[in-house]
Tab-separated table of C-alpha atoms in Angstrom:
chain	number	residue	atom	x	y	z
P	1	MET	CA	25.936	-25.834	-90.043
P	2	GLN	CA	24.028	-24.749	-86.648
P	3	THR	CA	22.199	-27.730	-84.867
P	4	HIS	CA	18.723	-26.371	-83.794
P	5	THR	CA	18.059	-26.718	-80.312
P	6	ALA	CA	15.003	-28.454	-79.237
P	7	THR	CA	12.506	-26.402	-77.275
P	8	THR	CA	9.151	-28.115	-77.238
P	9	PRO	CA	8.434	-31.565	-74.712
P	10	PHE	CA	8.564	-34.930	-76.407
P	11	GLY	CA	5.782	-37.220	-76.861
P	12	ARG	CA	2.354	-36.113	-75.593
P	13	ARG	CA	3.538	-33.589	-73.199
P	14	PRO	CA	2.258	-30.127	-74.532
P	15	MET	CA	4.046	-26.975	-74.705
P	16	THR	CA	3.150	-24.500	-72.400
P	17	LEU	CA	3.543	-20.340	-71.824
P	18	GLY	CA	5.137	-21.274	-68.673
P	19	LEU	CA	7.882	-23.698	-70.619
P	20	ILE	CA	8.544	-20.762	-72.554
P	21	SER	CA	8.972	-18.125	-70.065
P	22	SER	CA	11.341	-20.750	-68.364
P	23	GLN	CA	13.063	-20.423	-71.812
P	24	VAL	CA	13.120	-16.801	-72.243
P	25	THR	CA	14.458	-16.293	-68.669
P	26	ALA	CA	17.176	-18.844	-69.664
P	27	LYS	CA	18.723	-17.046	-72.433
P	28	LYS	CA	19.081	-13.906	-69.951
P	29	ILE	CA	22.347	-15.170	-68.814
P	30	ASP	CA	25.407	-12.999	-68.828
P	31	GLN	CA	28.181	-14.725	-70.077
P	32	GLY	CA	30.971	-14.370	-67.512
P	33	ALA	CA	27.908	-14.460	-64.516
P	34	THR	CA	29.004	-17.901	-62.250
P	35	VAL	CA	27.443	-18.929	-59.127
P	36	SER	CA	28.060	-21.866	-56.312
P	37	LYS	CA	25.336	-24.844	-57.260
P	38	TRP	CA	24.726	-26.028	-53.543
P	39	ARG	CA	24.726	-22.543	-52.437
P	40	VAL	CA	21.321	-21.779	-54.738
P	41	PHE	CA	20.288	-25.145	-54.394
P	42	ARG	CA	20.053	-24.028	-50.775
P	43	ASP	CA	18.078	-21.086	-51.286
P	44	ILE	CA	15.816	-22.868	-53.838
P	45	ARG	CA	14.900	-25.285	-50.811
P	46	GLU	CA	14.274	-22.374	-48.297
P	47	ALA	CA	11.818	-21.033	-50.872
P	48	LYS	CA	10.232	-24.262	-51.885
P	49	GLU	CA	6.759	-23.319	-50.992
P	50	VAL	CA	6.644	-20.070	-53.076
P	51	LEU	CA	8.032	-21.977	-55.778
P	52	GLY	CA	5.796	-24.625	-55.657
P	53	ALA	CA	8.424	-27.769	-55.298
P	54	THR	CA	8.088	-30.572	-53.557
P	55	ASP	CA	10.508	-32.250	-51.471
P	56	ARG	CA	10.891	-35.420	-53.809
P	57	ALA	CA	11.375	-32.829	-56.332
P	58	LEU	CA	13.900	-31.090	-54.673
P	59	ALA	CA	15.462	-34.457	-54.017
P	60	ILE	CA	15.745	-35.071	-57.975
P	61	LEU	CA	17.259	-31.807	-58.088
P	62	ASN	CA	19.916	-32.932	-55.833
P	63	ALA	CA	21.129	-35.575	-58.175
P	64	LEU	CA	20.664	-33.685	-60.938
P	65	LEU	CA	23.187	-30.961	-59.661
P	66	THR	CA	25.767	-34.149	-59.060
P	67	PHE	CA	25.743	-35.061	-63.027
P	68	HIS	CA	27.177	-31.444	-62.919
P	69	ARG	CA	30.880	-32.048	-62.809
P	70	ASP	CA	31.689	-28.309	-61.641
P	71	GLU	CA	30.925	-26.747	-58.249
P	72	GLU	CA	29.642	-23.813	-60.092
P	73	LEU	CA	27.334	-23.271	-62.735
P	74	SER	CA	29.150	-20.924	-65.648
P	75	GLY	CA	27.369	-19.239	-67.955
P	76	GLU	CA	30.126	-20.054	-70.395
P	77	GLY	CA	30.163	-23.650	-69.449
P	78	ASN	CA	27.466	-26.451	-70.518
P	79	LEU	CA	24.324	-27.063	-68.339
P	80	ILE	CA	22.606	-29.519	-69.962
P	81	VAL	CA	23.026	-32.966	-67.794
P	82	PHE	CA	21.336	-35.842	-69.611
P	83	PRO	CA	21.344	-38.975	-66.880
P	84	SER	CA	19.297	-41.727	-67.252
P	85	ASN	CA	16.397	-42.637	-65.606
P	86	GLU	CA	17.789	-45.577	-63.809
P	87	GLN	CA	20.921	-43.352	-62.912
P	88	LEU	CA	18.612	-40.825	-61.169
P	89	ILE	CA	16.762	-43.205	-59.057
P	90	ARG	CA	19.916	-44.740	-58.064
P	91	ARG	CA	21.066	-41.393	-56.930
P	92	ALA	CA	17.426	-40.313	-55.597
P	93	ASN	CA	18.022	-42.886	-52.770
P	94	GLY	CA	15.839	-45.745	-55.461
P	95	MET	CA	12.194	-43.897	-55.580
P	96	SER	CA	9.808	-45.269	-58.451
P	97	PRO	CA	9.510	-44.669	-61.935
P	98	ALA	CA	6.376	-43.045	-61.470
P	99	THR	CA	7.655	-41.402	-58.433
P	100	LEU	CA	10.568	-39.822	-60.487
P	101	ARG	CA	8.337	-38.837	-63.413
P	102	ARG	CA	5.918	-37.145	-61.892
P	103	HIS	CA	8.387	-34.803	-59.532
P	104	LEU	CA	10.543	-34.475	-62.533
P	105	ALA	CA	7.442	-32.708	-64.048
P	106	ASN	CA	6.832	-30.797	-61.146
P	107	LEU	CA	10.730	-29.637	-61.356
P	108	VAL	CA	9.904	-28.631	-65.213
P	109	THR	CA	6.702	-26.554	-63.815
P	110	SER	CA	8.534	-24.801	-60.925
P	111	GLY	CA	10.816	-23.354	-64.000
P	112	LEU	CA	14.097	-24.850	-61.983
P	113	VAL	CA	15.121	-26.887	-65.167
P	114	ILE	CA	14.028	-26.950	-69.123
P	115	ARG	CA	13.776	-30.144	-70.967
P	116	ARG	CA	16.047	-30.789	-74.000
P	117	ASP	CA	14.366	-33.787	-75.790
P	118	SER	CA	15.850	-35.631	-78.497
P	119	PRO	CA	13.934	-36.544	-81.003
P	120	ASN	CA	13.443	-40.031	-79.704
P	121	GLY	CA	13.507	-38.903	-76.153
P	122	LYS	CA	16.312	-40.246	-75.177
P	123	ARG	CA	19.149	-38.514	-73.133
P	124	PHE	CA	22.384	-38.463	-74.466
P	125	ALA	CA	25.292	-35.890	-75.301
P	126	ARG	CA	27.141	-35.731	-79.276
P	127	LYS	CA	30.663	-35.152	-78.982
P	128	GLY	CA	33.218	-33.656	-81.568
P	129	GLN	CA	36.301	-33.581	-82.315
P	130	GLY	CA	38.490	-33.567	-79.174
P	131	GLY	CA	35.638	-34.915	-77.144
P	132	ALA	CA	34.000	-31.679	-76.316
P	133	ILE	CA	30.171	-31.768	-76.348
P	134	GLU	CA	28.776	-30.247	-79.265
P	135	GLN	CA	25.259	-31.305	-78.562
P	136	ALA	CA	22.841	-32.498	-75.589
P	137	TYR	CA	19.956	-34.000	-74.410
P	138	GLY	CA	18.617	-34.209	-71.060
P	139	PHE	CA	17.798	-31.382	-68.455
P	140	ASP	CA	19.095	-27.847	-68.670
P	141	LEU	CA	20.291	-26.142	-65.359
P	142	ALA	CA	20.267	-22.584	-67.364
P	143	PRO	CA	17.327	-21.130	-65.310
P	144	ILE	CA	19.181	-22.130	-61.921
P	145	LEU	CA	21.993	-20.170	-62.728
P	146	ALA	CA	19.768	-17.098	-64.402
P	147	ARG	CA	17.366	-16.671	-61.409
P	148	ALA	CA	20.073	-17.201	-58.625
P	149	ALA	CA	19.650	-13.840	-57.359
P	150	GLU	CA	15.745	-14.223	-57.257
P	151	PHE	CA	15.916	-17.612	-55.542
P	152	ARG	CA	18.176	-15.549	-52.824
P	153	GLU	CA	15.456	-12.893	-52.493
P	154	LEU	CA	13.145	-15.340	-52.095
P	155	ALA	CA	14.530	-17.120	-49.498
P	156	GLU	CA	15.275	-14.052	-47.194
P	157	ALA	CA	11.980	-13.041	-47.659
P	158	VAL	CA	10.657	-16.653	-46.447
P	159	ALA	CA	13.068	-16.610	-43.575
P	160	ALA	CA	11.838	-13.110	-42.293
P	161	GLU	CA	8.039	-14.320	-42.583
P	162	ARG	CA	9.277	-17.181	-40.466
P	163	LYS	CA	10.780	-14.825	-38.084
P	164	ALA	CA	7.594	-12.491	-37.961
P	165	PHE	CA	5.292	-15.509	-37.474
P	166	ARG	CA	7.452	-17.160	-34.683
P	167	VAL	CA	7.465	-13.718	-32.859
P	168	VAL	CA	3.606	-13.194	-32.740
P	169	LYS	CA	3.259	-16.960	-31.769
P	170	GLU	CA	5.547	-15.690	-28.896
P	171	ARG	CA	3.434	-12.358	-28.562
P	172	LEU	CA	0.000	-14.101	-28.365
P	173	THR	CA	1.384	-16.703	-25.645
P	174	ILE	CA	2.526	-14.539	-23.717
P	175	CYS	CA	-0.576	-12.049	-23.994
P	176	ARG	CA	-2.562	-14.684	-23.236
P	177	ARG	CA	-0.338	-15.743	-19.936
P	178	ASP	CA	-0.620	-12.455	-18.614
P	179	VAL	CA	-3.879	-11.414	-19.104
P	180	THR	CA	-5.111	-14.570	-17.493
P	181	LYS	CA	-3.011	-14.415	-14.390
P	182	MET	CA	-3.638	-10.734	-13.975
P	183	ILE	CA	-7.134	-11.425	-13.952
P	184	ASP	CA	-6.746	-14.016	-11.102
P	185	ALA	CA	-4.451	-11.633	-9.218
P	186	GLY	CA	-7.344	-9.011	-9.636
P	187	ILE	CA	-10.198	-11.333	-8.574
P	188	ASN	CA	-8.186	-12.887	-5.527
P	189	GLU	CA	-6.827	-9.794	-4.380
P	190	ASN	CA	-10.348	-7.848	-3.910
P	191	VAL	CA	-9.411	-5.340	-6.466
P	192	PRO	CA	-12.191	-3.370	-7.623
P	193	GLY	CA	-12.733	-3.737	-11.325
P	194	ASN	CA	-15.031	-5.130	-14.000
P	195	TRP	CA	-13.526	-8.386	-14.407
P	196	ARG	CA	-16.210	-10.478	-15.130
P	197	ALA	CA	-15.825	-8.230	-18.416
P	198	PHE	CA	-11.990	-8.494	-19.008
P	199	GLN	CA	-12.770	-12.453	-18.620
P	200	ARG	CA	-15.710	-12.275	-21.256
P	201	ARG	CA	-13.534	-10.249	-23.254
P	202	TYR	CA	-10.114	-12.649	-22.875
P	203	GLU	CA	-12.726	-15.322	-23.757
P	204	ALA	CA	-14.170	-13.862	-27.239
P	205	ILE	CA	-10.642	-13.382	-28.418
P	206	ILE	CA	-9.586	-16.790	-27.586
P	207	ALA	CA	-12.638	-17.958	-29.391
P	208	ARG	CA	-11.268	-16.934	-33.123
P	209	LEU	CA	-7.928	-17.920	-32.373
P	210	PRO	CA	-8.075	-21.494	-34.922
P	211	ARG	CA	-5.462	-24.175	-34.850
P	212	THR	CA	-3.661	-23.256	-37.795
P	213	ALA	CA	-3.695	-19.465	-39.015
P	214	PRO	CA	-2.091	-16.936	-41.255
P	215	ARG	CA	0.704	-14.432	-39.664
P	216	GLN	CA	-1.860	-12.050	-40.167
P	217	ALA	CA	-4.789	-13.316	-38.590
P	218	LEU	CA	-2.290	-13.929	-35.724
P	219	GLU	CA	-1.213	-10.358	-35.341
P	220	ALA	CA	-5.000	-9.051	-35.071
P	221	LEU	CA	-5.658	-11.332	-32.094
P	222	ALA	CA	-2.412	-10.485	-30.208
P	223	ASP	CA	-3.357	-6.563	-31.181
P	224	GLU	CA	-6.726	-7.396	-29.440
P	225	LEU	CA	-5.132	-9.176	-26.353
P	226	GLU	CA	-2.149	-6.483	-25.929
P	227	ASP	CA	-5.416	-4.065	-26.088
P	228	LEU	CA	-6.662	-6.090	-23.440
P	229	TRP	CA	-3.632	-6.775	-21.616
P	230	ALA	CA	-3.166	-2.778	-21.178
P	231	ASP	CA	-6.943	-2.381	-19.431
P	232	VAL	CA	-6.316	-4.961	-17.351
P	233	HIS	CA	-2.587	-3.870	-16.406
P	234	GLN	CA	-3.691	-0.249	-15.940
P	235	THR	CA	-6.481	-1.318	-13.487
P	236	LEU	CA	-3.948	-3.299	-11.378
P	237	GLU	CA	-1.214	-0.816	-11.644
P	238	THR	CA	-3.893	2.216	-10.695
P	239	PHE	CA	-4.821	0.273	-7.621
P	240	VAL	CA	-1.378	-0.743	-6.085
P	241	LYS	CA	-0.452	2.961	-6.753
P	242	SER	CA	-3.609	4.533	-4.706
P	243	GLU	CA	-2.036	2.031	-1.944
P	244	ASP	CA	1.237	2.751	-1.952
P	245	SER	CA	0.182	6.445	-1.960
P	246	ASN	CA	-2.020	5.934	1.205
P	247	ALA	CA	0.319	3.988	2.909
P	248	ASN	CA	3.228	6.312	2.239
P	249	GLU	CA	1.236	9.957	2.552
P	250	SER	CA	2.392	10.647	6.273
P	251	HIS	CA	5.859	10.691	4.666
P	252	SER	CA	5.166	13.961	2.887
P	253	GLU	CA	2.237	15.275	4.425
P	254	ARG	CA	2.777	18.261	7.007
P	255	HIS	CA	1.078	17.595	10.520
P	256	ILE	CA	1.712	19.479	14.113
P	257	GLN	CA	1.858	18.083	17.538
P	258	ASN	CA	0.806	20.260	20.015
P	259	SER	CA	2.423	20.112	23.699
P	260	ASN	CA	-0.824	19.557	24.886
P	261	PRO	CA	-2.573	16.906	22.737
P	262	ASP	CA	-5.695	18.219	20.837
P	263	PHE	CA	-7.202	14.581	21.567
P	264	ASN	CA	-6.358	14.548	25.718
P	265	PRO	CA	-7.603	11.265	27.821
P	266	THR	CA	-10.814	12.455	28.135
P	267	GLY	CA	-11.631	12.678	24.470
P	268	GLU	CA	-12.337	16.611	24.798
P	269	ILE	CA	-11.056	19.152	22.301
P	270	LYS	CA	-9.166	21.987	23.842
P	271	SER	CA	-10.964	25.448	22.999
P	272	GLY	CA	-8.050	27.138	23.012
P	273	LEU	CA	-6.554	25.309	20.545
P	274	ARG	CA	-9.904	25.994	18.327
P	275	LYS	CA	-9.906	29.435	18.822
P	276	LYS	CA	-6.190	29.935	18.276
P	277	ASN	CA	-5.035	32.742	15.796
P	278	GLU	CA	-3.284	31.195	12.901
P	279	ALA	CA	-1.221	33.861	12.248
P	280	SER	CA	0.778	34.361	14.877
P	281	GLY	CA	1.278	30.456	15.719
P	282	SER	CA	2.707	29.435	12.444
P	283	ALA	CA	6.382	29.415	13.600
P	284	GLU	CA	5.411	27.324	16.367
P	285	HIS	CA	3.472	24.927	13.732
P	286	ALA	CA	6.477	24.757	11.675
P	287	ASP	CA	8.568	23.907	14.817
P	288	ASN	CA	6.016	20.879	15.666
P	289	VAL	CA	5.796	20.158	11.930
P	290	ARG	CA	9.828	19.007	11.828
P	291	SER	CA	9.335	17.169	15.368
P	292	LEU	CA	6.937	14.674	14.777
P	293	PRO	CA	8.113	10.869	13.510
P	294	ARG	CA	8.857	10.747	9.664
P	295	ARG	CA	6.935	7.423	9.426
P	296	ASP	CA	3.591	5.614	9.755
P	297	LEU	CA	2.144	4.984	12.698
P	298	PRO	CA	2.800	0.970	13.339
P	299	LEU	CA	-0.174	-1.045	13.392
P	300	GLY	CA	0.306	-2.664	16.814
P	301	MET	CA	0.647	0.673	18.632
P	302	VAL	CA	-2.349	1.843	17.219
P	303	LEU	CA	-4.615	-1.739	18.046
P	304	SER	CA	-2.616	-1.098	21.949
P	305	ALA	CA	-4.053	2.218	22.238
P	306	CYS	CA	-7.353	1.382	20.541
P	307	PRO	CA	-8.559	-2.351	21.404
P	308	ASP	CA	-12.107	-1.808	21.072
P	309	ILE	CA	-11.704	-1.402	17.341
P	310	VAL	CA	-11.438	-5.400	17.053
P	311	HIS	CA	-14.369	-6.183	18.060
P	312	TYR	CA	-15.647	-5.000	14.529
P	313	ALA	CA	-13.069	-6.861	12.524
P	314	GLU	CA	-14.270	-10.055	10.706
P	315	GLY	CA	-12.870	-12.673	12.362
P	316	GLY	CA	-12.295	-10.942	15.473
P	317	GLN	CA	-8.463	-10.413	14.155
P	318	ILE	CA	-6.730	-7.484	12.516
P	319	ARG	CA	-3.685	-8.017	10.827
P	320	THR	CA	-3.241	-5.544	7.713
P	321	TRP	CA	-4.492	-1.794	7.469
P	322	ARG	CA	-7.018	-2.699	5.042
P	323	ASP	CA	-8.247	-4.876	7.717
P	324	LEU	CA	-8.486	-1.880	9.941
P	325	GLY	CA	-10.048	0.115	7.690
P	326	ALA	CA	-12.684	-2.485	7.314
P	327	ALA	CA	-13.323	-2.488	10.772
P	328	ALA	CA	-13.824	1.313	10.819
P	329	ASP	CA	-16.313	1.462	8.321
P	330	ARG	CA	-18.359	-1.316	10.016
P	331	ALA	CA	-18.066	0.567	13.034
P	332	ARG	CA	-19.062	4.202	11.598
P	333	PRO	CA	-23.044	3.467	11.361
P	334	SER	CA	-22.961	2.474	15.166
P	335	MET	CA	-21.208	5.952	16.207
P	336	GLY	CA	-23.448	8.061	14.083
P	337	ILE	CA	-20.989	8.925	11.577
P	338	SER	CA	-22.365	9.326	8.196
P	339	PRO	CA	-21.349	8.036	5.110
P	340	SER	CA	-20.309	11.573	4.040
P	341	ALA	CA	-18.137	12.827	6.700
P	342	TRP	CA	-16.145	9.201	6.488
P	343	GLN	CA	-15.718	9.821	2.651
P	344	GLU	CA	-14.470	13.391	3.186
P	345	ALA	CA	-12.237	12.115	6.173
P	346	ALA	CA	-10.728	9.462	3.982
P	347	GLU	CA	-10.112	11.881	0.980
P	348	VAL	CA	-8.754	14.813	3.568
P	349	MET	CA	-6.606	12.251	6.157
P	350	SER	CA	-6.326	9.492	3.494
P	351	PRO	CA	-8.339	6.187	4.273
P	352	GLN	CA	-5.242	4.866	6.576
P	353	HIS	CA	-5.587	7.929	8.765
P	354	ALA	CA	-9.173	8.197	8.692
P	355	ALA	CA	-9.216	4.341	10.174
P	356	ILE	CA	-6.831	5.418	13.136
P	357	VAL	CA	-9.238	8.179	13.838
P	358	LEU	CA	-12.317	6.484	13.682
P	359	ALA	CA	-10.897	3.790	15.968
P	360	ALA	CA	-9.499	6.578	18.450
P	361	ILE	CA	-13.126	8.560	18.940
P	362	LEU	CA	-14.563	4.436	19.062
P	363	GLN	CA	-12.001	4.208	22.437
P	364	ARG	CA	-13.117	7.196	24.017
P	365	ALA	CA	-16.429	7.449	22.451
P	366	GLU	CA	-18.751	7.690	26.159
P	367	HIS	CA	-16.615	10.921	26.281
P	368	ILE	CA	-17.674	12.532	22.988
P	369	ARG	CA	-21.161	13.356	22.447
P	370	SER	CA	-21.213	14.049	18.886
P	371	ARG	CA	-18.826	11.734	17.137
P	372	GLY	CA	-19.687	13.032	13.870
P	373	GLY	CA	-19.216	16.859	14.422
P	374	TYR	CA	-15.753	15.842	15.872
P	375	LEU	CA	-14.526	13.873	12.974
P	376	ARG	CA	-15.655	16.910	10.799
P	377	ASP	CA	-13.744	19.304	13.134
P	378	LEU	CA	-10.897	16.857	13.007
P	379	VAL	CA	-11.265	17.142	8.973
P	380	GLU	CA	-10.927	20.687	8.797
P	381	ARG	CA	-8.032	21.031	10.729
P	382	ALA	CA	-6.382	18.286	8.859
P	383	ARG	CA	-7.164	20.447	5.332
P	384	GLN	CA	-5.479	23.344	7.351
P	385	GLN	CA	-2.547	20.970	8.078
P	386	LYS	CA	-3.307	21.552	11.989
P	387	PHE	CA	-3.594	17.838	12.926
P	388	SER	CA	-1.781	14.745	12.998
P	389	VAL	CA	-2.732	11.301	14.393
P	390	TRP	CA	0.498	10.888	16.163
P	391	PRO	CA	-0.971	12.981	19.448
P	392	MET	CA	-4.060	11.292	19.634
P	393	ILE	CA	-2.726	8.095	19.734
P	394	THR	CA	0.156	9.004	22.185
P	395	ALA	CA	-2.351	10.377	24.539
P	396	LEU	CA	-4.672	7.340	24.587
P	397	LEU	CA	-1.767	4.863	25.406
P	398	ASN	CA	-0.228	7.377	28.348
P	399	ALA	CA	-3.831	7.198	29.370
P	400	ARG	CA	-3.813	3.138	29.411
P	401	MET	CA	-0.457	2.875	30.616
P	402	SER	CA	-1.417	5.243	33.824
P	403	GLU	CA	-3.920	3.192	34.180
P	404	LEU	CA	-2.476	-0.386	34.125
P	405	GLU	CA	0.234	1.501	36.517
P	406	LYS	CA	-2.383	1.978	39.035
P	407	ALA	CA	-3.952	-1.380	38.574
P	408	ALA	CA	-0.492	-2.656	39.439
P	409	ALA	CA	0.273	-0.743	42.300
P	410	SER	CA	-3.220	-1.681	43.922
P	411	GLY	CA	-2.569	-5.209	43.242
P	412	ALA	CA	0.472	-5.435	44.626
P	413	ALA	CA	-0.815	-3.490	47.612
P	414	GLY	CA	-3.462	-6.191	47.988
P	415	GLY	CA	-1.546	-8.973	47.593
P	416	SER	CA	-3.169	-10.188	44.472
P	417	PRO	CA	-1.109	-12.061	41.582
P	418	ALA	CA	-0.020	-8.854	39.965
P	419	GLY	CA	2.195	-7.965	42.744
P	420	GLN	CA	3.740	-11.075	42.669
P	421	GLY	CA	5.205	-10.379	38.900
P	422	ALA	CA	2.218	-11.231	37.034
P	423	GLU	CA	1.839	-9.005	33.895
P	424	PRO	CA	-1.302	-6.502	34.828
P	425	ARG	CA	-4.103	-6.031	32.487
P	426	GLY	CA	-6.356	-3.592	31.381
P	427	ASP	CA	-10.493	-3.606	31.214
P	428	ALA	CA	-9.892	-4.211	27.283
P	429	GLY	CA	-6.629	-6.278	26.992
P	430	SER	CA	-2.910	-6.077	27.762
P	431	LEU	CA	-0.959	-2.985	26.467
P	432	GLU	CA	0.978	-4.681	23.790
P	433	ILE	CA	4.198	-2.048	23.216
P	434	SER	CA	7.897	-2.594	23.364
P	435	SER	CA	10.071	-1.306	26.234
P	436	ALA	CA	11.347	0.852	23.568
P	437	LEU	CA	8.615	2.771	22.322
P	438	ARG	CA	7.483	3.280	26.501
P	439	ASP	CA	10.986	4.447	27.132
P	440	SER	CA	10.899	6.821	24.036
P	441	MET	CA	7.499	7.922	24.862
P	442	LYS	CA	8.525	8.902	28.576
P	443	LYS	CA	11.518	10.452	26.906
P	444	LYS	CA	9.487	13.171	24.910
P	445	GLY	CA	6.971	13.793	27.670
P	446	TRP	CA	3.675	11.841	25.485
């Protein structure tokens, strides 16, 4: 006679559809199915939040598994364990009976175990001949074996979600750091851009960031921050590229150097060069282009040739090309050069070369009647690749060197301190060029 297996809980505990579902699942076990009970337990522990199991419930499940003597759960073996509450409390580190009952109910509700209650609610096993268990009442571990593959998939999904959450938090942290520091760099370096608008966009995004948020909300905020990062980075990158192209333009553009510099010490334009036929002089232009230096003019050389531009510098000092450009922009109105002429010169020559040209014009301003017209003429020649700033600056340096040599000679003849070894000074300050550059200029006839 086959013994009836109890399917309803003892006492006042009600029967639910969830319990029936767990029992149906437990019947879908293949006879040859086996699984390591501790590996499945690890998967259940990883997916406990998805399953709805509590930490204490898992401690009790761990204790229940210790009452199953085999290391593996098998479809051919007995999967019902029947420890008393006292034994469970001892192996669950001494939790109270009320806590034990509450979390045992959690294991049943989560579908991890099934109650197999006896008629009187006690847990025990009835053995037959030979000591084999014929009937057992307690907790059935069959759902763990039946749902082992499901628990593994849930554990992998939880691990993937945890990794995605960690990655989006890293994205968010890096974007916040990059955006704030790039905005500070743009403001501190005076880079043209709407930095206040960038700052307001950043503050609006961060204001919507809660203390605890799901991954989807963090990904949406991270996407907005990355869009802001792209806009800020593009603003800085565009400015840096424009600065680099302006600084290196003289390496790629074609210049021309004439044996008679087109800006002579008196500041007048050679009429012969203006009326020269381009077709007949093309070969000469190419030779002069190859003979020019392939590097930018040193800033110190420009200031030595054009010391008057320093009076227009903020603080009376020029340390960088940007300082020179700012000083040239301040000097432009007093020289009668229109904004349109100045803008055209910057576009055709590059801002750096336009500032050098304006400093040279200022240095010989008293010899030039129409400075604006002269600048436009040089711009037109630069557009036709017939102009270089090198001859202009070297001509001014030669003129200043000649003046200083004459001053030194007259001082030596008159017994002045200059004749006793003092450094001769011009009317606009000392000419600060190296001896190597001086020798090179003399050797090339500049």
